[in-house]
Amino acid sequence: MKNSLALSALVLIACWLTACEDHRNSPNAPFPERINFVAERQYPEGIAYSSLLGKFVITSITQGKIGTVDTDGRYADLLSAPELISGIGVKVAGERLFVCVGDQGVSVKSTPQTAFKTAELLVFNLNTRQLERRVEMDNLLPDARHFANDLALSPDGTIYVTDSFSPVIYKIMPDGQASILVNDPRFASATFGLNGIVYHPNGYLIVAQTGAGKLYKVDLKNGNAISEVGGIASLPGDGLTLLNNDLYVVTGQGSRVAQVRSADNWQTASVVKTDENGYFQATTNVAVNNQIYTLNARIREISAAMGNTALLQSRDYSIQRFR
């Protein structure tokens, strides 16, 4: 269906083995509580932070490009590529940017061949702005609907990716080899299934199943055993960020962020705090300076515009700090 980029495996293995996500640690840096920015028709679904650039990094559902936002709210285009149809989840580790590519059919690069059929991971070099690797995952489950949504980086360079339209989590090895980690009916949904994902340093994944309103734990040290995180009422999660062992969940159709805590290694958990001020159609968040910053992305406008992308004209977005 699509051709992968051929690169030196040894070089990329060396790079990916140090793929630890950026978390800026500059407590005296002037990060405001709210950052408003203008980006024409960006509809940014994912957010990360680059210590190399000193800026937030955001994707675009509609434009097939990556941009940056500084703490003063100045937006700038960063990079693009023909393969970047629609950027969803994004992570930054040093010089490299990892972005999930899905396609809801609303991008300027969407085609009948890619819409609702795409699950890929692209790796860019932030110094050269060039595409280094393209990993296809949709071909692992042919003839199914696909939408690569979010990713988690583990310390050994392994990457885990959720698919919202197929009930699977993909595993990408440091050499770029992709496989299906788990395929489970609990992850299926008539709308959006799997969404946000984080890697826990104790050796497991936590994922949000949006349609079911549940969090699940995938134990990588125990045969990838899947268990529901108990103790929580319905919590339809979008983006997830783990900070100081608390999980910050964008929920309520993007209207709030819930701080979730576990005392038993995420067998069960509870909501300890909810911030409901300053969020509007938010998608996901990122940890910066030991704080959580959430992207207000106007995400519900995407669903409303299906079949009529001329409706997608928004230009005003924001990044809100959890309080």
XYZ file of C-alpha atoms in Angstrom:
323
model
C 0.000 0.000 0.000
C 2.750 2.434 0.927
C 6.541 2.294 0.824
C 8.671 2.576 3.966
C 11.811 4.704 4.129
C 15.000 2.627 4.090
C 17.593 3.904 6.562
C 20.613 2.610 8.396
C 19.243 0.397 11.151
C 22.317 0.809 13.316
C 22.016 4.600 13.350
C 18.350 4.567 14.223
C 18.729 1.902 16.895
C 21.340 4.079 18.595
C 18.995 7.066 18.407
C 15.889 5.245 19.627
C 17.633 3.583 22.547
C 17.803 7.019 24.148
C 14.221 7.944 23.279
C 13.191 9.446 26.594
C 10.456 12.014 26.268
C 11.405 15.642 26.834
C 10.238 17.211 30.098
C 11.623 20.697 30.556
C 12.939 21.388 34.037
C 13.336 25.152 34.312
C 11.239 26.310 37.266
C 12.256 29.935 36.806
C 11.263 30.083 33.144
C 8.265 32.334 32.456
C 5.581 29.812 31.515
C 2.222 31.578 31.859
C -0.948 29.934 33.089
C -2.556 30.293 29.678
C -1.040 30.708 26.229
C -3.315 31.920 23.443
C -2.111 31.520 19.873
C -3.321 31.943 16.306
C -2.781 29.252 13.664
C -4.961 29.290 10.572
C -7.109 26.141 10.305
C -4.533 24.189 12.321
C -6.885 22.019 14.400
C -3.975 20.707 16.487
C -4.685 17.324 18.071
C -1.337 16.553 19.725
C 1.059 18.547 21.882
C 4.615 17.936 23.106
C 7.483 20.088 24.311
C 10.947 20.340 22.775
C 13.807 21.360 25.037
C 15.952 21.678 21.925
C 13.611 24.259 20.402
C 12.426 25.731 23.703
C 8.846 25.587 22.416
C 5.675 23.550 22.449
C 5.197 21.365 19.395
C 1.705 20.806 17.970
C 0.265 18.663 15.197
C -2.480 19.464 12.697
C -5.432 17.280 11.765
C -6.306 19.328 8.691
C -3.043 20.715 7.314
C -0.613 17.799 7.463
C 2.144 19.764 9.194
C 3.832 20.316 12.552
C 4.092 23.733 14.191
C 5.578 25.348 17.286
C 4.163 27.700 19.914
C 6.395 29.707 22.238
C 5.442 30.957 25.693
C 4.421 34.317 24.251
C 1.873 32.631 21.980
C 3.791 32.982 18.716
C 2.973 30.172 16.293
C 5.314 29.085 13.472
C 5.305 26.241 10.965
C 8.039 23.725 11.756
C 7.969 20.891 9.218
C 5.872 18.878 6.827
C 6.167 15.943 4.451
C 3.908 14.249 1.881
C 3.628 11.277 4.243
C 2.277 13.477 7.038
C -1.384 13.341 6.061
C -2.881 14.236 9.418
C -0.813 14.522 12.606
C -2.409 13.161 15.772
C -0.399 12.232 18.887
C 3.163 13.542 19.124
C 6.181 13.046 21.375
C 9.638 14.635 21.365
C 12.824 12.957 22.567
C 15.951 15.048 22.126
C 16.527 15.656 18.426
C 13.664 13.470 17.305
C 9.964 14.012 16.882
C 7.574 11.043 16.775
C 4.098 11.589 15.337
C 1.116 9.308 14.802
C -0.596 9.581 11.444
C -4.288 8.816 11.136
C -6.807 10.180 8.658
C -10.424 11.169 9.319
C -10.826 12.402 5.760
C -10.626 16.121 6.642
C -6.996 16.867 5.781
C -5.908 18.718 2.665
C -3.861 15.546 2.018
C -6.675 13.044 2.571
C -7.505 10.589 -0.212
C -10.036 7.736 -0.511
C -7.100 5.354 -0.119
C -6.011 6.820 3.231
C -9.213 8.045 4.915
C -10.112 5.820 7.898
C -7.426 3.341 6.781
C -4.200 4.862 8.091
C -2.096 3.900 11.089
C 1.516 5.021 10.747
C 4.331 6.461 12.815
C 6.698 9.058 11.370
C 10.033 10.022 12.906
C 11.539 13.423 12.066
C 14.912 14.921 12.919
C 14.381 18.342 14.511
C 17.790 19.610 13.411
C 17.377 18.795 9.716
C 13.535 18.883 9.664
C 13.785 15.714 7.546
C 11.778 12.501 7.761
C 13.997 9.688 9.066
C 11.588 6.799 9.335
C 8.100 5.775 8.322
C 6.542 2.787 10.076
C 3.350 1.307 8.655
C 1.046 -0.519 11.054
C -2.267 -0.634 9.178
C -0.992 -3.492 7.026
C -0.736 -5.677 10.150
C -4.527 -5.891 10.224
C -5.652 -5.688 6.568
C -9.179 -4.757 5.518
C -9.918 -3.032 8.841
C -10.572 0.587 9.751
C -7.563 2.327 11.254
C -6.631 5.534 13.028
C -3.272 5.801 14.788
C -4.019 8.055 17.726
C -1.375 8.304 20.441
C 2.011 6.898 21.380
C 4.133 6.160 24.421
C 7.929 5.949 24.505
C 9.645 3.455 26.789
C 13.220 3.903 28.063
C 14.576 1.079 25.878
C 13.355 2.774 22.705
C 10.240 0.654 22.177
C 7.182 2.634 21.081
C 3.553 1.739 21.743
C 0.753 3.151 19.565
C -3.031 3.048 19.986
C -5.518 2.555 17.157
C -8.924 4.162 17.748
C -10.774 2.283 15.000
C -9.267 -1.175 15.527
C -8.991 -2.750 19.011
C -5.209 -3.006 18.991
C -2.067 -1.550 20.492
C 0.978 -1.689 18.234
C 4.542 -2.294 19.340
C 7.442 -0.771 17.392
C 10.918 -2.028 18.176
C 13.970 0.277 18.102
C 14.872 -1.119 14.659
C 11.459 -0.057 13.322
C 9.888 -3.524 13.265
C 6.162 -3.217 14.007
C 3.818 -5.834 15.444
C 0.490 -6.047 17.238
C 1.088 -6.081 20.994
C -2.539 -6.855 21.915
C -5.804 -7.271 20.011
C -8.708 -7.363 22.446
C -12.495 -6.926 22.088
C -12.533 -4.741 25.216
C -10.811 -2.101 23.125
C -13.470 -2.094 20.394
C -15.943 0.762 19.981
C -18.561 1.881 17.500
C -17.070 5.371 17.761
C -13.589 6.003 19.241
C -11.960 3.145 21.121
C -8.383 3.390 22.316
C -7.080 6.905 22.701
C -4.374 8.212 25.063
C -1.553 5.969 26.259
C 1.300 6.290 28.765
C 4.208 4.071 29.750
C 4.596 3.550 33.506
C 8.178 3.034 34.793
C 7.009 -0.099 36.646
C 6.676 -1.822 33.296
C 3.111 -1.445 32.116
C 0.931 0.730 29.909
C -2.175 2.659 30.882
C -4.612 3.385 28.059
C -7.901 5.237 27.751
C -10.833 3.509 26.076
C -12.923 6.529 25.173
C -16.086 4.785 24.003
C -16.280 2.624 27.125
C -15.248 5.419 29.496
C -12.587 3.195 31.072
C -8.887 3.032 31.792
C -7.001 -0.216 31.182
C -3.627 -1.484 32.326
C -1.484 -3.622 30.024
C 1.177 -5.463 32.031
C 4.244 -5.781 29.801
C 6.006 -7.950 32.390
C 3.132 -10.417 32.657
C 2.385 -11.548 29.130
C 0.721 -8.217 28.249
C -2.171 -9.084 30.564
C -5.017 -6.594 30.297
C -7.020 -5.457 33.308
C -9.486 -2.639 33.878
C -8.372 0.000 36.350
C -11.092 -0.301 38.979
C -12.594 2.195 41.367
C -13.365 4.871 38.781
C -16.802 5.805 37.510
C -17.141 6.439 33.795
C -14.161 8.504 32.641
C -14.146 8.868 28.834
C -10.507 9.839 28.439
C -8.754 11.475 25.535
C -5.122 12.429 26.145
C -3.173 11.082 29.134
C -0.028 12.345 30.827
C 1.738 10.697 33.763
C 3.451 13.084 36.182
C 4.761 12.131 39.650
C 2.729 8.907 39.427
C -0.534 10.802 38.937
C -2.402 10.477 35.661
C -3.892 13.607 34.095
C -6.844 12.715 31.897
C -8.511 15.067 29.418
C -12.201 14.174 29.702
C -15.733 15.562 29.548
C -15.484 15.979 25.773
C -12.517 18.245 26.340
C -14.159 20.405 28.997
C -11.988 19.407 31.974
C -8.877 17.585 33.166
C -9.028 14.972 35.914
C -6.076 14.175 38.180
C -6.215 10.426 38.862
C -4.172 8.638 41.544
C -3.532 5.003 42.451
C -2.201 3.480 45.669
C -1.978 -0.122 44.398
C 0.051 0.010 41.184
C -2.996 0.943 39.088
C -5.158 -1.997 39.971
C -7.586 0.656 41.180
C -7.541 4.458 41.163
C -9.594 7.499 42.078
C -10.043 11.055 40.883
C -8.387 13.348 43.427
C -8.928 16.673 41.667
C -10.676 18.094 38.615
C -9.869 21.365 36.862
C -12.825 22.673 34.866
C -11.722 26.233 34.123
C -10.171 27.260 30.823
C -10.786 24.114 28.766
C -12.678 24.109 25.478
C -12.748 21.113 23.161
C -9.369 20.039 24.532
C -7.554 16.924 23.365
C -4.389 16.117 25.269
C -1.655 17.444 27.523
C 2.069 17.473 28.247
C 4.238 17.836 31.347
C 6.475 20.922 31.375
C 8.274 22.344 34.436
C 6.510 19.777 36.622
C 3.174 21.208 35.487
C 0.483 19.921 33.128
C -0.370 21.942 30.016
C -3.459 21.028 27.998
C -4.207 21.862 24.377
C -7.550 23.484 23.551
C -7.897 22.172 19.997
C -11.529 22.754 18.917
C -11.677 19.019 18.321
C -15.476 18.730 18.175
C -15.534 20.954 15.116
C -13.828 18.115 13.237
C -16.741 15.739 13.847
C -19.267 18.426 12.967
C -17.539 19.112 9.643
C -17.466 15.557 8.306
C -18.478 15.786 4.664
C -18.021 19.567 4.560
C -14.437 20.557 5.376
C -15.168 24.143 4.307
C -16.604 24.549 7.811
C -13.161 24.127 9.343
C -12.004 27.733 9.537
C -10.941 28.230 13.176
C -7.705 30.078 13.909
C -7.736 30.738 17.677
C -6.400 28.085 20.059
C -4.849 27.964 23.513
C -2.740 25.993 25.968
C -4.000 25.874 29.561
C -2.065 24.996 32.716
C -3.702 22.636 35.225
C -4.493 24.415 38.511
